[in-house]
Short mmCIF file of C-alpha atoms in Angstrom, two decimals:
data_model
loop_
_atom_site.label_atom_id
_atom_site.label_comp_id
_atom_site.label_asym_id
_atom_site.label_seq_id
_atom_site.Cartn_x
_atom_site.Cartn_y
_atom_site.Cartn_z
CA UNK A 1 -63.77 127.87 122.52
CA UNK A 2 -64.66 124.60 120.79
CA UNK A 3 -62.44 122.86 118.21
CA UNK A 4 -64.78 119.98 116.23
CA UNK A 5 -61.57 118.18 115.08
CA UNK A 6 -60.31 114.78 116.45
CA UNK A 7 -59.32 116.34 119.34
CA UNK A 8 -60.93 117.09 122.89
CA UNK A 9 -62.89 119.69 123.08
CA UNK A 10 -62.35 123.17 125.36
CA UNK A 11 -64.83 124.42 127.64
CA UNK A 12 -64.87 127.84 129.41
CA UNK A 13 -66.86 128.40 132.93
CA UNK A 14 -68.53 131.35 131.38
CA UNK A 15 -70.53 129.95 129.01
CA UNK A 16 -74.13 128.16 129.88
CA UNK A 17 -76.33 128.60 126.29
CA UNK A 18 -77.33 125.03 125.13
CA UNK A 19 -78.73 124.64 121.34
CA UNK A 20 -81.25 122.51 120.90
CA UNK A 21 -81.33 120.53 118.20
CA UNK A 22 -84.35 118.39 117.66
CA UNK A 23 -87.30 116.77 119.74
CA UNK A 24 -87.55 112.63 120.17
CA UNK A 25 -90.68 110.78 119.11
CA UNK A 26 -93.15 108.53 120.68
CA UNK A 27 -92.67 109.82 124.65
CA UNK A 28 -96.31 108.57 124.85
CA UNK A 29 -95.32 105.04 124.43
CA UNK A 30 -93.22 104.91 127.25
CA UNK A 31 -94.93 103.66 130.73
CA UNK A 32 -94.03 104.88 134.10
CA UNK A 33 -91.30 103.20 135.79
CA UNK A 34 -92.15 100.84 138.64
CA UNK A 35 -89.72 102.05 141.60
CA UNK A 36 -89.67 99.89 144.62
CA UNK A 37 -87.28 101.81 147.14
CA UNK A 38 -84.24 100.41 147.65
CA UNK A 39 -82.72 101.53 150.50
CA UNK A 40 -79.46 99.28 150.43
CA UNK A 41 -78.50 100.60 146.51
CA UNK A 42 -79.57 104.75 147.63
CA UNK A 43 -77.28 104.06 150.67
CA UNK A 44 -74.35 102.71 148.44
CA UNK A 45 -74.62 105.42 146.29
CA UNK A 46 -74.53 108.30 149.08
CA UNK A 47 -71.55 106.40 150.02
CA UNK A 48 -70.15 106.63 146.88
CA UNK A 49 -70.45 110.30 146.78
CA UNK A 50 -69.09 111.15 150.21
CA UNK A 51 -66.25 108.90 150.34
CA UNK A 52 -65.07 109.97 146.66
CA UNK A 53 -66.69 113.20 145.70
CA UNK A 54 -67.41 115.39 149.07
CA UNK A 55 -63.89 113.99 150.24
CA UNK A 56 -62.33 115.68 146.93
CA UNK A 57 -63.47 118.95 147.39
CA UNK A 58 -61.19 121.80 147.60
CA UNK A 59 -60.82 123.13 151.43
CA UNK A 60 -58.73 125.85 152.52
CA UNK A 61 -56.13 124.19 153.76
CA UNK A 62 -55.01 122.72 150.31
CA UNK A 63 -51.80 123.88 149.31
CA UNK A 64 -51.82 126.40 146.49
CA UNK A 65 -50.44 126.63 142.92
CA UNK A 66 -46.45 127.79 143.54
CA UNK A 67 -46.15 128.73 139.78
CA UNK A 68 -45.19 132.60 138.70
CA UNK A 69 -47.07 133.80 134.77
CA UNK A 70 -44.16 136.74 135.39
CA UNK A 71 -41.87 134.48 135.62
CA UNK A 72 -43.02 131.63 133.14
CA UNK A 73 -42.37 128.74 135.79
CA UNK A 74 -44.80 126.46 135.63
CA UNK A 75 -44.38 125.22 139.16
CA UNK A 76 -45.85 121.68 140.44
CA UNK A 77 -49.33 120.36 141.49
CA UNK A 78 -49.46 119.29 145.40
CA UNK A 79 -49.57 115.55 145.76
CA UNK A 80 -52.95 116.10 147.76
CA UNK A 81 -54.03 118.20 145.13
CA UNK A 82 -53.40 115.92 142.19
CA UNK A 83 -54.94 113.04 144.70
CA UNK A 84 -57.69 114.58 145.02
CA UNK A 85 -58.32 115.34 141.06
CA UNK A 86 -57.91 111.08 140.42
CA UNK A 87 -60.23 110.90 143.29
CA UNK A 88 -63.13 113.27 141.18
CA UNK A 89 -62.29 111.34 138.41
CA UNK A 90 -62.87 108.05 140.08
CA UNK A 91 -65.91 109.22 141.90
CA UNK A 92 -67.70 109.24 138.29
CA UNK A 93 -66.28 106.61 136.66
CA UNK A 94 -67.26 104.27 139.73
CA UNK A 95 -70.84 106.26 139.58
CA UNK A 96 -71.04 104.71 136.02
CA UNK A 97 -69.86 101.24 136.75
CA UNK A 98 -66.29 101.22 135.88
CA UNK A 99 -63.75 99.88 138.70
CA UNK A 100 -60.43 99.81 137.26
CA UNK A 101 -58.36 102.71 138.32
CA UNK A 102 -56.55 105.30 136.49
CA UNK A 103 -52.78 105.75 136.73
CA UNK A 104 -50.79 108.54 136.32
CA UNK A 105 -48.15 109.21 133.51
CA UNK A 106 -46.15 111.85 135.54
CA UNK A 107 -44.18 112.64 131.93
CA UNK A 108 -48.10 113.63 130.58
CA UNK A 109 -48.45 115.45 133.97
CA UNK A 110 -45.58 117.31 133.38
CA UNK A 111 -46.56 118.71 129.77
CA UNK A 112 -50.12 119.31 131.19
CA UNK A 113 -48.32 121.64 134.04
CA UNK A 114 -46.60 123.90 130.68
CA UNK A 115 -50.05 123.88 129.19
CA UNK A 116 -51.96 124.76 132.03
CA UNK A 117 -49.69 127.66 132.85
CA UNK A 118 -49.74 128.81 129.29
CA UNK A 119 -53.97 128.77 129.63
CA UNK A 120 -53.23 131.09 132.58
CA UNK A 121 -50.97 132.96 131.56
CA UNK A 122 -52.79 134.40 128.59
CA UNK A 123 -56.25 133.32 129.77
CA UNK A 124 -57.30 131.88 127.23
CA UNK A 125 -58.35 128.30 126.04
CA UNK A 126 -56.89 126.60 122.99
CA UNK A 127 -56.02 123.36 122.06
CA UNK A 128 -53.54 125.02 119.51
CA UNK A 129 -51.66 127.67 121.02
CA UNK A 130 -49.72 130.22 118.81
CA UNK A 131 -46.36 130.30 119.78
CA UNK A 132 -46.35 133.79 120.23
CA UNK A 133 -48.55 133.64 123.10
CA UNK A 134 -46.68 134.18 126.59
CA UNK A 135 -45.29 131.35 128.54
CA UNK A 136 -45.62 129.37 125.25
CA UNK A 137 -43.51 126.07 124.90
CA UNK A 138 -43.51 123.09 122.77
CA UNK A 139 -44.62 120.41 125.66
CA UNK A 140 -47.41 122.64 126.92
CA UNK A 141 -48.43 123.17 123.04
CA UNK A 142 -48.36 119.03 122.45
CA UNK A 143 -50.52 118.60 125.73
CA UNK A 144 -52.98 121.30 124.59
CA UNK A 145 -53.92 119.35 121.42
CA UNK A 146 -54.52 116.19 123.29
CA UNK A 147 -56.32 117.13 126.72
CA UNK A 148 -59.52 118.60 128.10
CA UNK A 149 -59.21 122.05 128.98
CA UNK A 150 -60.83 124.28 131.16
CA UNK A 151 -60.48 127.98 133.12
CA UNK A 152 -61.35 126.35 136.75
CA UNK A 153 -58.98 124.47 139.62
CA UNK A 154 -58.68 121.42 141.29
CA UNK A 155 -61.30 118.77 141.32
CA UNK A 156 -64.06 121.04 140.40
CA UNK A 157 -62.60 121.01 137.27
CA UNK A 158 -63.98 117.44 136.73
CA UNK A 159 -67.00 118.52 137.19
CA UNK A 160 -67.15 121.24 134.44
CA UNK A 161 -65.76 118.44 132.29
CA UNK A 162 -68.60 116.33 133.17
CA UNK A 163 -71.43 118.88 132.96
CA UNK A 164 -70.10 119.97 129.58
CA UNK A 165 -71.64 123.60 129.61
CA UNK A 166 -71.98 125.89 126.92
CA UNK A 167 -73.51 126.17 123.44
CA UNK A 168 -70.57 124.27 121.66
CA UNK A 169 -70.34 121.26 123.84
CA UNK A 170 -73.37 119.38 122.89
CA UNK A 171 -71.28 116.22 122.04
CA UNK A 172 -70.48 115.88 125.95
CA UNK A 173 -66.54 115.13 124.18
CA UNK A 174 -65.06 116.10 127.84
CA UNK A 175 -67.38 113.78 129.85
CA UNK A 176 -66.84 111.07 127.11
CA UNK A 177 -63.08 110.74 127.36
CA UNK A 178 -62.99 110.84 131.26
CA UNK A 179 -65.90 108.23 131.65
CA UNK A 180 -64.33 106.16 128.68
CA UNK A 181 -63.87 102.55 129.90
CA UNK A 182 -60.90 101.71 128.21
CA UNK A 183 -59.16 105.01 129.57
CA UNK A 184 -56.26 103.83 131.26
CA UNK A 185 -54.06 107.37 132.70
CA UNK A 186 -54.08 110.67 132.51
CA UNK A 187 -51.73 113.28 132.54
CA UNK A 188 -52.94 116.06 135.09
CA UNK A 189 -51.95 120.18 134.96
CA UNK A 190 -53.22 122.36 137.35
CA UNK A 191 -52.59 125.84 138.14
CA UNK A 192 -55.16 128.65 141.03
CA UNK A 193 -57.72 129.09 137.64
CA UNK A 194 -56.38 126.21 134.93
CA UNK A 195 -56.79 122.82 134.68
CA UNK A 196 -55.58 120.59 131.70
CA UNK A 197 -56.22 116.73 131.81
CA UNK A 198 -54.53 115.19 128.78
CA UNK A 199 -56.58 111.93 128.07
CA UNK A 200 -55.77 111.19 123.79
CA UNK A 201 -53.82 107.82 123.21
CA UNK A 202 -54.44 106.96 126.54
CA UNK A 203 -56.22 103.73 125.94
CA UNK A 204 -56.14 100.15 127.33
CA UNK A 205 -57.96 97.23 127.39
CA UNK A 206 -61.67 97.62 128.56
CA UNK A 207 -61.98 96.58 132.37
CA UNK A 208 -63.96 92.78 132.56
CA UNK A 209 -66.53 94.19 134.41
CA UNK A 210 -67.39 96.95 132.03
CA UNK A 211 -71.26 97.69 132.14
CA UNK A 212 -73.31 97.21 129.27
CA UNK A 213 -72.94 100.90 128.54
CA UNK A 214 -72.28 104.29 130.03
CA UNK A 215 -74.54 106.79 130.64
CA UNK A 216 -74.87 109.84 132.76
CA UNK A 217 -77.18 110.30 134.47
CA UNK A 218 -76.17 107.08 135.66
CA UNK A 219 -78.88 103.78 135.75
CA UNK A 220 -80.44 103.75 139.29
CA UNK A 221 -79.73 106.42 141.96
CA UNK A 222 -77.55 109.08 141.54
CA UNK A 223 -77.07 112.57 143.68
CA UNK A 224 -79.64 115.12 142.14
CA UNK A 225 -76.97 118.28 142.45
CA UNK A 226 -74.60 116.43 140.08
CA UNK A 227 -77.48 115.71 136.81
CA UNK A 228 -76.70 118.17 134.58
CA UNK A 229 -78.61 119.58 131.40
CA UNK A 230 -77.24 116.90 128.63
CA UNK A 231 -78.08 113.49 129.74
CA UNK A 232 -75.96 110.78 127.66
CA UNK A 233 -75.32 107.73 126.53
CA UNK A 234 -72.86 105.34 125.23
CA UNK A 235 -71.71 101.71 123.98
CA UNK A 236 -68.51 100.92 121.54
CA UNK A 237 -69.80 100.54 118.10
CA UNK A 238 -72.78 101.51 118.70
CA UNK A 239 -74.76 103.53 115.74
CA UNK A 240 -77.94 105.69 116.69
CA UNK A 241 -78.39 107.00 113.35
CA UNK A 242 -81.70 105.41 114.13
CA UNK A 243 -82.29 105.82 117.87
CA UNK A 244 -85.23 107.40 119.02
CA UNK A 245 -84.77 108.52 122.81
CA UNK A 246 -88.35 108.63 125.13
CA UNK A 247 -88.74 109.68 128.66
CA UNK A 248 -91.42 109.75 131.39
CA UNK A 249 -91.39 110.83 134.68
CA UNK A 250 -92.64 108.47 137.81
CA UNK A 251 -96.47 108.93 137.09
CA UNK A 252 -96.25 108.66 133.52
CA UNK A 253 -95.60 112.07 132.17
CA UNK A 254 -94.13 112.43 129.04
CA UNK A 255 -90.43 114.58 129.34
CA UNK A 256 -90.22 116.87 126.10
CA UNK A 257 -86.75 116.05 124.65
CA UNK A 258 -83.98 118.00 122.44
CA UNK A 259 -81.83 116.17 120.66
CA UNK A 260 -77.82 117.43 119.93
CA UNK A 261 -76.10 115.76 116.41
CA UNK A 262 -74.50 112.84 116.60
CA UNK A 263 -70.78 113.15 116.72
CA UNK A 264 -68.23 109.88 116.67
CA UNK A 265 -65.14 111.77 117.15
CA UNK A 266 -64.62 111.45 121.04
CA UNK A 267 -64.65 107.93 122.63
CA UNK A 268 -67.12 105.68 122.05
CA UNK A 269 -70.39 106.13 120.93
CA UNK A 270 -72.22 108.84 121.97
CA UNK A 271 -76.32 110.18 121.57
CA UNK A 272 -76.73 113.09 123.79
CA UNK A 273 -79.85 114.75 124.31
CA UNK A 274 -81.68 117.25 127.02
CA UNK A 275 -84.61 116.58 128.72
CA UNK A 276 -87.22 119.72 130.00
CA UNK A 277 -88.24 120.06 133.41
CA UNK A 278 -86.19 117.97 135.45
CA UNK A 279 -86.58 118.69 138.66
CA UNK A 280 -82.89 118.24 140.46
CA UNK A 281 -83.70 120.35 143.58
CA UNK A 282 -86.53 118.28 145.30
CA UNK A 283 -86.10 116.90 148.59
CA UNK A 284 -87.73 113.54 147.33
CA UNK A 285 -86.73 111.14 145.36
CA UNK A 286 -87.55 111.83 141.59
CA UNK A 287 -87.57 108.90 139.04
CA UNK A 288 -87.25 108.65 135.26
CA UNK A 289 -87.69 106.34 132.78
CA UNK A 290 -85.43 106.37 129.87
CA UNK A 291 -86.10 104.17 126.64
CA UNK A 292 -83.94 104.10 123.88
CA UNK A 293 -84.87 102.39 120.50
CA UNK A 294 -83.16 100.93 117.58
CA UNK A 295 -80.21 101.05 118.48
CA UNK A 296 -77.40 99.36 115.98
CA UNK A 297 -74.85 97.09 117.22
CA UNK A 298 -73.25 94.90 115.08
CA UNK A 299 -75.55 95.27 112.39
CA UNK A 300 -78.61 94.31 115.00
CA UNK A 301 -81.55 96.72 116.34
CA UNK A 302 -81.56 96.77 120.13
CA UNK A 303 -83.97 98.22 122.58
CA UNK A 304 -82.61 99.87 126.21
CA UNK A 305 -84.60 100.81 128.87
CA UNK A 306 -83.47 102.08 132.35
CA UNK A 307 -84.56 104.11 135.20
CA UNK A 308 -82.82 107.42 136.52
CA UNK A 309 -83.31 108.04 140.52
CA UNK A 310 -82.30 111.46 141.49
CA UNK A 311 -81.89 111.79 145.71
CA UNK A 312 -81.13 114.97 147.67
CA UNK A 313 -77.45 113.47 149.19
CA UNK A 314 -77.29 116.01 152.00
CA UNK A 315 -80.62 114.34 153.41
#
């Protein structure tokens, strides 16, 4: 279920339609990206991946959920658990550029446990929660309305937040408020099918390093199993009312592109579109050239052009 109000947006595992909007302009213009290898920046990225993501994956030995729905108790998220959620969380905000680390805000946390158990309990999604529904309090209510939801566990969680599935997610809200740069905690629920990380009025000041924008796919190489369907991209105070988006592949071919609407409620920023026939199984290394134009910042037109390097990590 999807709520387009200024609040995050939940997603549920089960749904995979994507609505396609529009198609960009001009993917003829576009020439084929020049990619050198470079062997130092693909090896930094695999890094990257297995230090953060494969070493946040959920193994057997993880303690479970000790929560009861029959009971209503909420119960408490593991330590390595909730470690290994910030660590998800990390791994794609470093994959984007942004080094300054999240904290927690254990009263959040708290809340977020109420909420998530009330998602379980009546399994069901909902940023506002009846209070007739069972397990129902008014914490786990006030973290519903300001957190991504979703019906999965653990650190794969992030990663439904970041692929942003489903027919009614085309503004990539979930991914926008967990790779926002001037995010500065999050509150973390978690139950054995539930997660709830509340990210509204969470902001700081942008890190000094910030990158000239975010974007996922992330500029340069990035892991091939993690580039979903919506590709995005963002900049504070941007306006791409009058962006046009092009894309070619690494000999020139033109990528057909669908555009989703514009939407300004979730972070910064945001154009989100989905390119056709990307090929994120190969055993080589695919490249793509993205080119965005017009652009509006500060009342200014500006041009961006970057390259997308998908690699097979487990090679």
């Amino acid at each position: 279920m999807l709520f387009l109000l200024k609040r995050p947006i939940s997603i549920s595992s089960l749904l995979f339609c994507i609505i396609l909007t529009s198609c960009s302009k001009d993917n003829e213009t576009v020439i084929a990206p020049e990619i050198e290898t470079d062997n130092i920046a693909r090896a930094t990225a695999k890094k990257l991946y297995e230090d953060y993501y494969l070493a946040s994956k959920t193994i057997a030995s993880d303690q479970q959920w000790n929560g009861d729905t029959g009971n209503c108790n909420a119960g408490s998220l593991a330590e390595g658990t909730k470690s290994k959620i910030f660590q998800r969380v990390h791994y794609f905000r470093l994959a984007v550029g942004l080094n300054n680390t999240l904290t927690e805000n254990t009263d959040q946390s708290s809340k977020a446990q109420e909420a998530a158990l009330m998602m379980k309990s009546n399994q069901e999604l909902n940023h506002f929660p009846p209070s007739s529904w069972s397990c129902y309090t008014e914490d786990g209510s006030e973290a519903a309305g300001k957190s991504n939801l979703a019906m999965s566990k653990n650190a794969e969680a992030v990663d439904l937040y970041i692929s942003e599935p489903g027919s009614a997610n085309g503004p990539v809200g979930h991914r926008r408020w967990l790779l926002w740069p001037r995010l500065k905690s999050i509150g973390v629920g978690n139950t054995d099918n539930s997660n709830v990380i509340w990210v509204v009025g969470n902001s700081g000041s942008a890190p000094a390093d910030e990158p000239g924008f975010i974007a996922w796919p992330p500029a340069e190489y990035v892991p091939n199993n993690l580039v979903y369907p919506r590709w995005s991209f963002s900049i504070k105070g941007a306006d791409f009312s009058q962006t046009t988006i092009a894309m070619v592949d690494e000999v020139g071919n033109s990528i057909a592109i669908s555009m989703e609407d514009l939407n300004t409620v979730y972070g910064d920023p945001t154009i989100v579109w989905v390119p056709q026939g990307i090929n994120t199984n190969a055993t080589e290394d695919q490249a793509y050239k993205v080119n965005l134009t017009n652009v509006e910042i500060n009342g200014e037109l500006e041009d961006f052009e970057y390259n997308v390097i998908l690699f097979n990590p487990n090679l």
